Amino acid sequence: MAANLVGEKLAQATAILDELGVDLWMIVARESDVLGDPSLPLVVGTSVTWESFFFISRSGERLAIVGTGDVENIKQTGAWDEIIGYVQGPTTALLDALERFDPRQIALNYAPDNNMADGLTFGMYLKLREMLGKTRFWERIISGEPIASRVRGRKSDEEIRRIRASIATTNEIWEQLEEWIRPGASEREIAEFMHEQLNRRGLSSAWDWNYCPSVTAGPNSPIGHAGPADVTLERGQLLSLDFGVLQDEYCSDMQRTFYLLAEGETEAPAPVERGFRIISGIIRAAADALKPGVAGWEVDQVCREAFAREGITEWGFALGHQMGRSVHDGGTLLGPRWERYGRQPYGIVEENEVYTLEIGMTVPGYGWLSLEDDVVVTANGCEFLCEPQTKPILIG
Amino acid sequence: MAANLVGEKLAQATAILDELGVDLWMIVARESDVLGDPSLPLVVGTSVTWESFFFISRSGERLAIVGTGDVENIKQTGAWDEIIGYVQGPTTALLDALERFDPRQIALNYAPDNNMADGLTFGMYLKLREMLGKTRFWERIISGEPIASRVRGRKSDEEIRRIRASIATTNEIWEQLEEWIRPGASEREIAEFMHEQLNRRGLSSAWDWNYCPSVTAGPNSPIGHAGPADVTLERGQLLSLDFGVLQDEYCSDMQRTFYLLAEGETEAPAPVERGFRIISGIIRAAADALKPGVAGWEVDQVCREAFAREGITEWGFALGHQMGRSVHDGGTLLGPRWERYGRQPYGIVEENEVYTLEIGMTVPGYGWLSLEDDVVVTANGCEFLCEPQTKPILIG
């Protein structure tokens, strides 16, 4: 990651600490290639092997305590000016640093309801308790959720630029698919075609390769985070894909639905057209409701009310999630107040957050119709980062 | 991952539960693409989005409780026959399942000293406490470390086959490098050459791309997990690389050292030859000491004593770590009893564990000389998975 992006995010973190009145954000990590705090790539910009402690203070100081073998690696990010390397163990350096900073609060990344702010493992928590449990610092520990969540959610200019670029690539791939797709292709072949597009560009999928894309062809295919099956696409059926790319460390996440014209048809049949009107209409209405200051669940509510009004099956997922470095970028969720989503739907939408808006419905006899667009929240509303799909993409 | 590998590991897990007398191993995960329990790829074989609970019982039962959108995905692994999908939240299904299994112990993956067995986040722990704190199950929770650690450490036949294949590829790449390397190449160019070899084969690096390989050219380069610098390799210098590939989901991790003959030289100078005798001799001695039943630190001790005997600077790292699906595969470590390594050096070596053996020393005026070989523990000792390097690879 470019040092300037880490620099942007670190500056943001300091401003957020000030806004929240918190003295110190301490990120703890080890073997981060395997299991690393999700904030690490944003504000540290590299991985670590040994137990590491990153101090970001309200006054703008930045200190890293890392195993000696990681020192060069942190140095090369260019974002951390004070780096303490240890050989035998970190406790002494950690205690010295806490004495020096003497923060009134120490924010750690744990959050029952927000995986993106929940990077501290339980074992590391127990270890911290061993190190600090008898010091005055232990009672100063608070959850870093509001910090991690804001640093992640509020996209910088560079982050939005990268997301736009990922979406542009995704649009290119949709066009390639439109040219290539034909009756008789199996879901598996369609997924292989999409993977080939990624490979050719040297890109990764935005989520698990095995179900990115997820492909739903016609009325006989399972829906959800499922890998593609041997189901074959036929004329007179809908084809829906959920797909995103990871490019330059940032994601896109879109759903597009195609209709394969039956013999003699020149346009999609009425039930399909009606489905597109309903689904794209709801996405439009949700976008109209999305602006700084509303709660996530209020935007989701728009979609649930519309489904009830149309008399179709309720949407069993959240209407939208944040997107960025990860495809589910955590924090505020445009979702219903269900147990599964915890506190996330209660979050308040902020400017510069990027969300997906996604819903789908079954069109009986034709298949699964789903749309997903990406938007960025502006000062007074939101802006689409892609051209929203409003009609079926017809395949002759 | 092939269902048969997940099947092998699940069967192993059941046997280990029986060996340890533990009724239930419960793996908890959410958004596992971002931060997933390290045991998940081994015994589940796919990623999940929503809060998920995987039950593996001593009697061989396997139950997954996942969000509805993940059901198909789990089904497609072929390894989980009972899958409960929830829409609003998992608590009811979780409590029902615990009532049904009524386990005497519930092992969860947390471990202060073993990151590979420490997949439960602190936030998820707090959430579990909300769900279970008032039930009789709460006091039955124990650390799953011995289970996670053994399942990870004891490689199955298929796992060892894959590791051998990764090492074979790495050897191919060493040979390519030997042909290509020339005086005047910068560390950065050398790293690019290695990356090109990975790209050409469609492989990933075994650890962070930015410092895999780590490249140390001549006497003026920083050592450790550092990205390559603009330092240029010259005749009469050592070139050391630490490099591994991730192929078919399994790693290699090797260090090789080259010597660029100076004008008129036909062999390496005496100090370089002596360095190779010392370093490769210690690796040989460590391999002789490595067998089931010894503690990790005892093997490491061989290397520390030899360094003291030779009067060279003590090695500032562990002598070796486990390797497999991850390059630092956790559990027992062949390392000194230093705070930084916690309880890991006290672990007891077991058959079928795969370890690296790695040390290095400075040869003043010539550069960094380091070797790293990979071995698998057998019934009575260990077997090298690669041909150990004992002499400099000479570049004319």
XYZ file of C-alpha atoms in Angstrom, chain B:
396
model
C -9.766 -27.427 -0.793
C -10.550 -30.981 -1.790
C -13.319 -32.484 0.333
C -11.085 -35.476 1.020
C -8.506 -33.294 2.758
C -11.175 -31.707 4.959
C -12.447 -35.220 5.579
C -8.967 -36.417 6.627
C -8.592 -33.501 9.028
C -12.088 -33.926 10.485
C -11.427 -37.616 11.162
C -8.159 -36.603 12.828
C -10.010 -34.027 14.955
C -12.449 -36.645 16.213
C -9.582 -38.985 17.118
C -7.781 -36.146 18.935
C -10.921 -35.280 20.917
C -11.060 -38.888 22.000
C -7.361 -38.931 22.866
C -7.828 -35.803 25.020
C -11.160 -36.861 26.489
C -12.924 -33.714 25.277
C -16.567 -33.984 24.181
C -16.952 -31.002 21.868
C -14.777 -28.665 19.837
C -16.740 -25.599 18.809
C -15.282 -23.282 16.198
C -16.801 -19.814 15.999
C -16.342 -17.605 12.987
C -17.761 -14.649 11.082
C -16.574 -12.757 7.988
C -13.815 -15.304 7.833
C -12.306 -13.883 4.639
C -11.206 -10.915 6.735
C -10.487 -12.552 10.068
C -11.198 -16.245 10.221
C -10.225 -18.835 12.786
C -7.079 -20.533 11.437
C -8.681 -23.968 12.000
C -11.503 -23.115 9.608
C -9.737 -23.934 6.320
C -8.539 -27.235 7.790
C -11.793 -28.686 9.078
C -14.486 -26.614 7.364
C -12.892 -25.953 4.006
C -14.715 -22.771 3.061
C -15.340 -19.291 4.377
C -18.421 -17.871 6.071
C -20.013 -14.446 6.264
C -22.367 -14.481 9.234
C -21.730 -15.700 12.777
C -21.163 -19.419 12.451
C -20.736 -22.264 14.912
C -19.119 -25.539 13.937
C -19.569 -28.490 16.284
C -17.130 -31.383 16.054
C -17.895 -34.023 18.649
C -15.846 -36.792 20.177
C -18.403 -39.261 18.867
C -17.880 -38.081 15.302
C -20.920 -35.852 14.850
C -20.565 -32.672 12.816
C -23.045 -29.838 12.927
C -22.806 -26.398 11.348
C -25.015 -23.480 12.403
C -24.666 -20.720 9.808
C -26.583 -17.833 8.272
C -28.952 -19.019 5.523
C -26.787 -17.433 2.833
C -23.866 -19.671 3.808
C -25.794 -22.956 3.835
C -25.149 -23.931 0.201
C -21.521 -23.052 0.507
C -21.061 -25.362 3.537
C -23.129 -28.055 1.828
C -20.807 -27.973 -1.175
C -17.784 -28.875 0.962
C -19.369 -32.336 1.284
C -17.913 -32.630 4.780
C -20.785 -31.317 6.896
C -23.934 -33.400 6.871
C -26.025 -31.490 9.397
C -26.328 -27.820 8.552
C -28.751 -25.477 10.293
C -29.350 -22.149 8.546
C -30.758 -19.206 10.493
C -32.322 -15.968 9.272
C -32.685 -13.644 12.236
C -30.044 -14.885 14.658
C -28.144 -17.964 15.821
C -28.888 -18.026 19.581
C -31.868 -20.392 19.504
C -30.167 -22.898 17.220
C -26.974 -22.706 19.274
C -28.749 -23.350 22.584
C -30.810 -26.178 21.075
C -27.683 -27.837 19.738
C -25.863 -27.533 23.060
C -28.867 -29.044 24.837
C -28.818 -31.926 22.403
C -25.061 -32.616 22.566
C -24.869 -31.764 26.292
C -21.058 -31.869 26.179
C -19.062 -32.091 29.410
C -16.487 -29.731 27.888
C -16.814 -27.142 25.144
C -13.406 -26.371 23.672
C -13.072 -22.917 22.089
C -10.108 -21.674 20.133
C -8.292 -19.268 22.416
C -4.653 -19.496 23.399
C -2.507 -16.670 24.791
C 0.679 -18.207 23.422
C -0.385 -19.839 20.201
C -1.817 -17.639 17.504
C -2.849 -20.628 15.393
C -5.171 -21.826 18.149
C -6.388 -18.311 18.975
C -9.110 -17.694 16.415
C -11.820 -16.502 18.780
C -11.917 -12.717 18.934
C -12.528 -10.927 22.207
C -15.720 -9.384 20.854
C -17.059 -12.806 19.873
C -16.123 -14.091 23.323
C -18.198 -11.288 24.877
C -21.036 -12.148 22.538
C -20.873 -15.826 23.495
C -20.987 -14.763 27.134
C -24.191 -12.857 26.389
C -25.678 -15.950 24.758
C -24.445 -18.612 27.179
C -23.392 -16.800 30.354
C -26.515 -17.785 32.272
C -26.679 -21.377 31.088
C -24.944 -24.420 32.565
C -22.762 -24.533 29.450
C -20.744 -21.454 30.289
C -18.645 -23.146 32.973
C -17.861 -26.005 30.607
C -15.806 -23.831 28.297
C -12.142 -24.753 28.038
C -9.316 -23.725 25.721
C -9.249 -25.718 22.503
C -5.531 -25.127 22.090
C -4.439 -28.780 22.418
C -7.003 -29.769 19.798
C -6.388 -26.963 17.309
C -2.671 -27.372 17.745
C -2.624 -31.118 17.099
C -5.057 -30.983 14.196
C -2.829 -28.380 12.626
C 0.489 -29.939 13.532
C -0.050 -33.582 12.604
C 0.112 -33.515 8.850
C -1.965 -36.016 6.930
C -0.503 -37.878 3.938
C -2.181 -35.480 1.548
C -0.794 -32.482 3.421
C 2.756 -33.855 3.310
C 2.333 -34.597 -0.388
C 1.356 -30.980 -1.017
C 4.221 -29.599 1.066
C 6.665 -31.758 -0.915
C 5.192 -30.385 -4.122
C 5.641 -26.785 -2.901
C 9.263 -27.525 -2.028
C 9.845 -29.082 -5.455
C 8.565 -25.898 -7.101
C 10.778 -23.809 -4.847
C 13.791 -25.847 -5.899
C 12.923 -25.212 -9.549
C 12.871 -21.496 -8.797
C 16.237 -21.639 -6.986
C 17.674 -23.186 -10.142
C 16.182 -20.466 -12.318
C 17.686 -17.859 -10.011
C 21.088 -19.539 -10.145
C 21.045 -19.261 -13.946
C 19.857 -15.671 -13.977
C 21.771 -14.031 -11.144
C 24.585 -11.670 -12.077
C 26.770 -8.994 -10.447
C 25.121 -5.591 -10.538
C 21.609 -6.859 -9.852
C 19.898 -4.895 -7.098
C 17.985 -6.554 -4.280
C 14.856 -5.081 -5.798
C 15.564 -6.674 -9.191
C 16.276 -10.011 -7.549
C 12.949 -9.860 -5.718
C 11.200 -8.939 -8.962
C 12.770 -11.938 -10.666
C 11.426 -14.215 -7.919
C 7.972 -12.617 -8.134
C 7.980 -13.130 -11.875
C 8.662 -16.831 -11.259
C 5.624 -16.944 -8.963
C 3.411 -15.027 -11.384
C 4.408 -17.235 -14.276
C 3.271 -20.278 -12.284
C 0.126 -18.610 -10.945
C 1.393 -19.003 -7.367
C 1.399 -16.791 -4.306
C 4.285 -16.137 -1.994
C 4.289 -18.134 1.253
C 4.194 -14.904 3.264
C 3.779 -11.166 2.674
C 4.592 -10.468 -0.977
C 6.566 -7.369 0.062
C 9.196 -9.399 1.867
C 8.918 -12.826 0.304
C 11.608 -13.198 -0.832
C 13.622 -11.236 1.631
C 16.882 -10.562 -0.140
C 20.204 -9.770 1.527
C 22.968 -8.851 -0.897
C 26.473 -8.314 0.381
C 27.598 -6.798 3.668
C 25.605 -3.543 3.500
C 21.998 -4.735 3.569
C 19.494 -4.761 6.466
C 18.456 -8.216 7.742
C 15.025 -9.479 8.771
C 11.519 -9.241 7.412
C 12.503 -6.356 5.222
C 11.553 -5.620 1.682
C 14.431 -5.541 -0.795
C 16.443 -2.349 -1.016
C 18.411 -0.629 -3.754
C 21.597 -2.340 -2.570
C 23.463 -3.868 -5.502
C 25.074 -7.296 -5.515
C 28.785 -7.322 -6.355
C 31.429 -9.944 -7.028
C 33.042 -11.312 -3.878
C 29.776 -11.069 -1.942
C 27.174 -13.375 -0.458
C 23.571 -13.286 -1.561
C 21.027 -14.781 0.829
C 17.322 -15.247 0.134
C 14.465 -16.300 2.361
C 11.673 -17.478 0.109
C 8.701 -19.809 -0.066
C 5.743 -20.525 -2.296
C 2.097 -21.126 -1.530
C 0.938 -23.822 -3.901
C -2.276 -25.805 -3.644
C -2.822 -24.101 -0.246
C 0.445 -25.378 1.297
C 3.746 -23.611 1.873
C 7.441 -24.063 1.531
C 9.957 -21.895 3.388
C 13.648 -22.067 2.517
C 16.789 -19.979 2.698
C 19.599 -20.375 0.227
C 22.896 -18.535 0.044
C 24.878 -17.863 -3.123
C 28.448 -16.646 -3.448
C 29.533 -14.508 -6.405
C 33.111 -15.394 -7.209
C 35.476 -12.443 -7.337
C 37.709 -12.008 -10.401
C 40.160 -14.886 -10.482
C 38.468 -16.917 -7.741
C 37.419 -20.500 -8.464
C 36.070 -21.221 -5.039
C 34.674 -19.321 -2.104
C 37.197 -17.758 0.288
C 38.000 -19.484 3.576
C 35.716 -17.372 5.845
C 32.744 -18.167 3.619
C 33.606 -21.882 3.534
C 33.961 -21.859 7.313
C 30.561 -20.153 7.667
C 28.920 -22.845 5.579
C 30.560 -25.594 7.637
C 29.288 -24.005 10.852
C 25.751 -23.207 9.736
C 25.059 -26.411 7.825
C 26.707 -28.402 10.628
C 24.366 -26.882 13.187
C 21.336 -27.611 11.020
C 22.529 -31.220 10.705
C 23.006 -31.447 14.493
C 19.567 -29.941 15.115
C 18.009 -32.455 12.721
C 19.736 -35.243 14.639
C 18.152 -33.953 17.858
C 14.653 -33.582 16.401
C 12.374 -36.522 17.177
C 9.050 -37.275 18.843
C 9.066 -36.647 22.583
C 11.663 -33.889 22.821
C 10.646 -30.370 23.811
C 10.979 -27.670 21.172
C 13.492 -25.672 23.227
C 15.792 -28.687 23.532
C 16.303 -28.765 19.786
C 16.833 -25.013 19.696
C 19.408 -25.391 22.466
C 21.653 -27.376 20.106
C 21.990 -24.304 17.935
C 22.547 -21.866 20.798
C 25.290 -24.019 22.282
C 27.017 -24.373 18.932
C 26.945 -20.597 18.392
C 28.508 -20.092 21.833
C 31.146 -22.746 21.052
C 32.036 -21.059 17.768
C 32.127 -17.682 19.482
C 29.683 -16.102 17.059
C 26.754 -13.827 17.799
C 23.795 -15.636 19.251
C 20.954 -16.323 16.851
C 18.186 -13.828 17.696
C 15.288 -15.963 16.527
C 13.866 -19.434 16.986
C 15.761 -22.196 15.207
C 12.616 -23.479 13.560
C 8.858 -23.247 13.306
C 6.169 -25.516 11.994
C 5.089 -25.094 8.414
C 2.049 -26.225 6.465
C -1.032 -24.354 5.385
C 0.644 -21.310 6.909
C 4.304 -20.578 6.814
C 4.413 -20.195 10.605
C 2.113 -23.041 11.395
C 1.979 -22.495 15.152
C 2.014 -24.857 18.109
C 5.323 -26.298 19.242
C 8.255 -24.100 18.296
C 11.938 -25.014 18.117
C 12.798 -21.835 19.981
C 14.452 -20.541 23.142
C 12.456 -20.033 26.335
C 12.089 -16.281 25.803
C 9.036 -14.244 26.727
C 8.346 -13.496 23.095
C 7.705 -17.169 22.377
C 5.491 -17.829 25.399
C 4.713 -21.515 25.986
C 5.488 -22.612 22.426
C 9.091 -23.789 23.033
C 7.764 -26.073 25.787
C 5.632 -28.032 23.322
C 6.549 -31.668 22.717
C 7.511 -32.669 19.187
C 5.177 -35.193 17.520
C 5.414 -37.488 14.519
C 4.261 -35.962 11.204
C 4.895 -32.393 12.237
C 6.764 -30.374 9.619
C 9.440 -27.943 10.787
C 11.873 -25.495 9.305
C 15.466 -25.453 10.562
C 16.973 -22.031 9.955
C 19.929 -20.048 11.136
C 22.338 -17.501 9.815
C 25.493 -15.581 10.607
C 27.351 -12.604 9.307
C 30.583 -13.358 7.458
C 32.388 -10.047 7.968
C 33.169 -8.327 4.682
C 31.121 -10.826 2.636
C 27.570 -10.547 3.880
C 24.821 -12.612 5.391
C 24.979 -16.393 5.232
C 21.766 -18.213 6.094
C 20.298 -21.615 5.436
C 16.840 -22.977 6.000
C 15.656 -26.488 5.294
C 12.306 -28.204 5.807
C 11.927 -31.525 7.639
C 9.127 -33.871 8.665
C 9.233 -35.673 12.003
C 9.214 -39.465 11.669
C 8.649 -42.191 14.261
C 12.272 -42.053 15.455
C 13.775 -38.884 14.075
C 13.173 -36.629 11.129
C 13.510 -36.651 7.361
C 14.656 -33.746 5.186
C 11.997 -32.711 2.670
C 14.645 -30.920 0.619
C 18.300 -31.559 -0.084
C 19.985 -29.509 2.653
C 22.452 -26.920 1.360
C 25.951 -27.510 2.730
C 28.143 -25.440 0.393
C 27.816 -22.048 -1.265
C 26.090 -22.013 -4.628
C 28.903 -20.492 -6.672
C 28.102 -17.936 -9.357
C 30.891 -17.517 -11.902
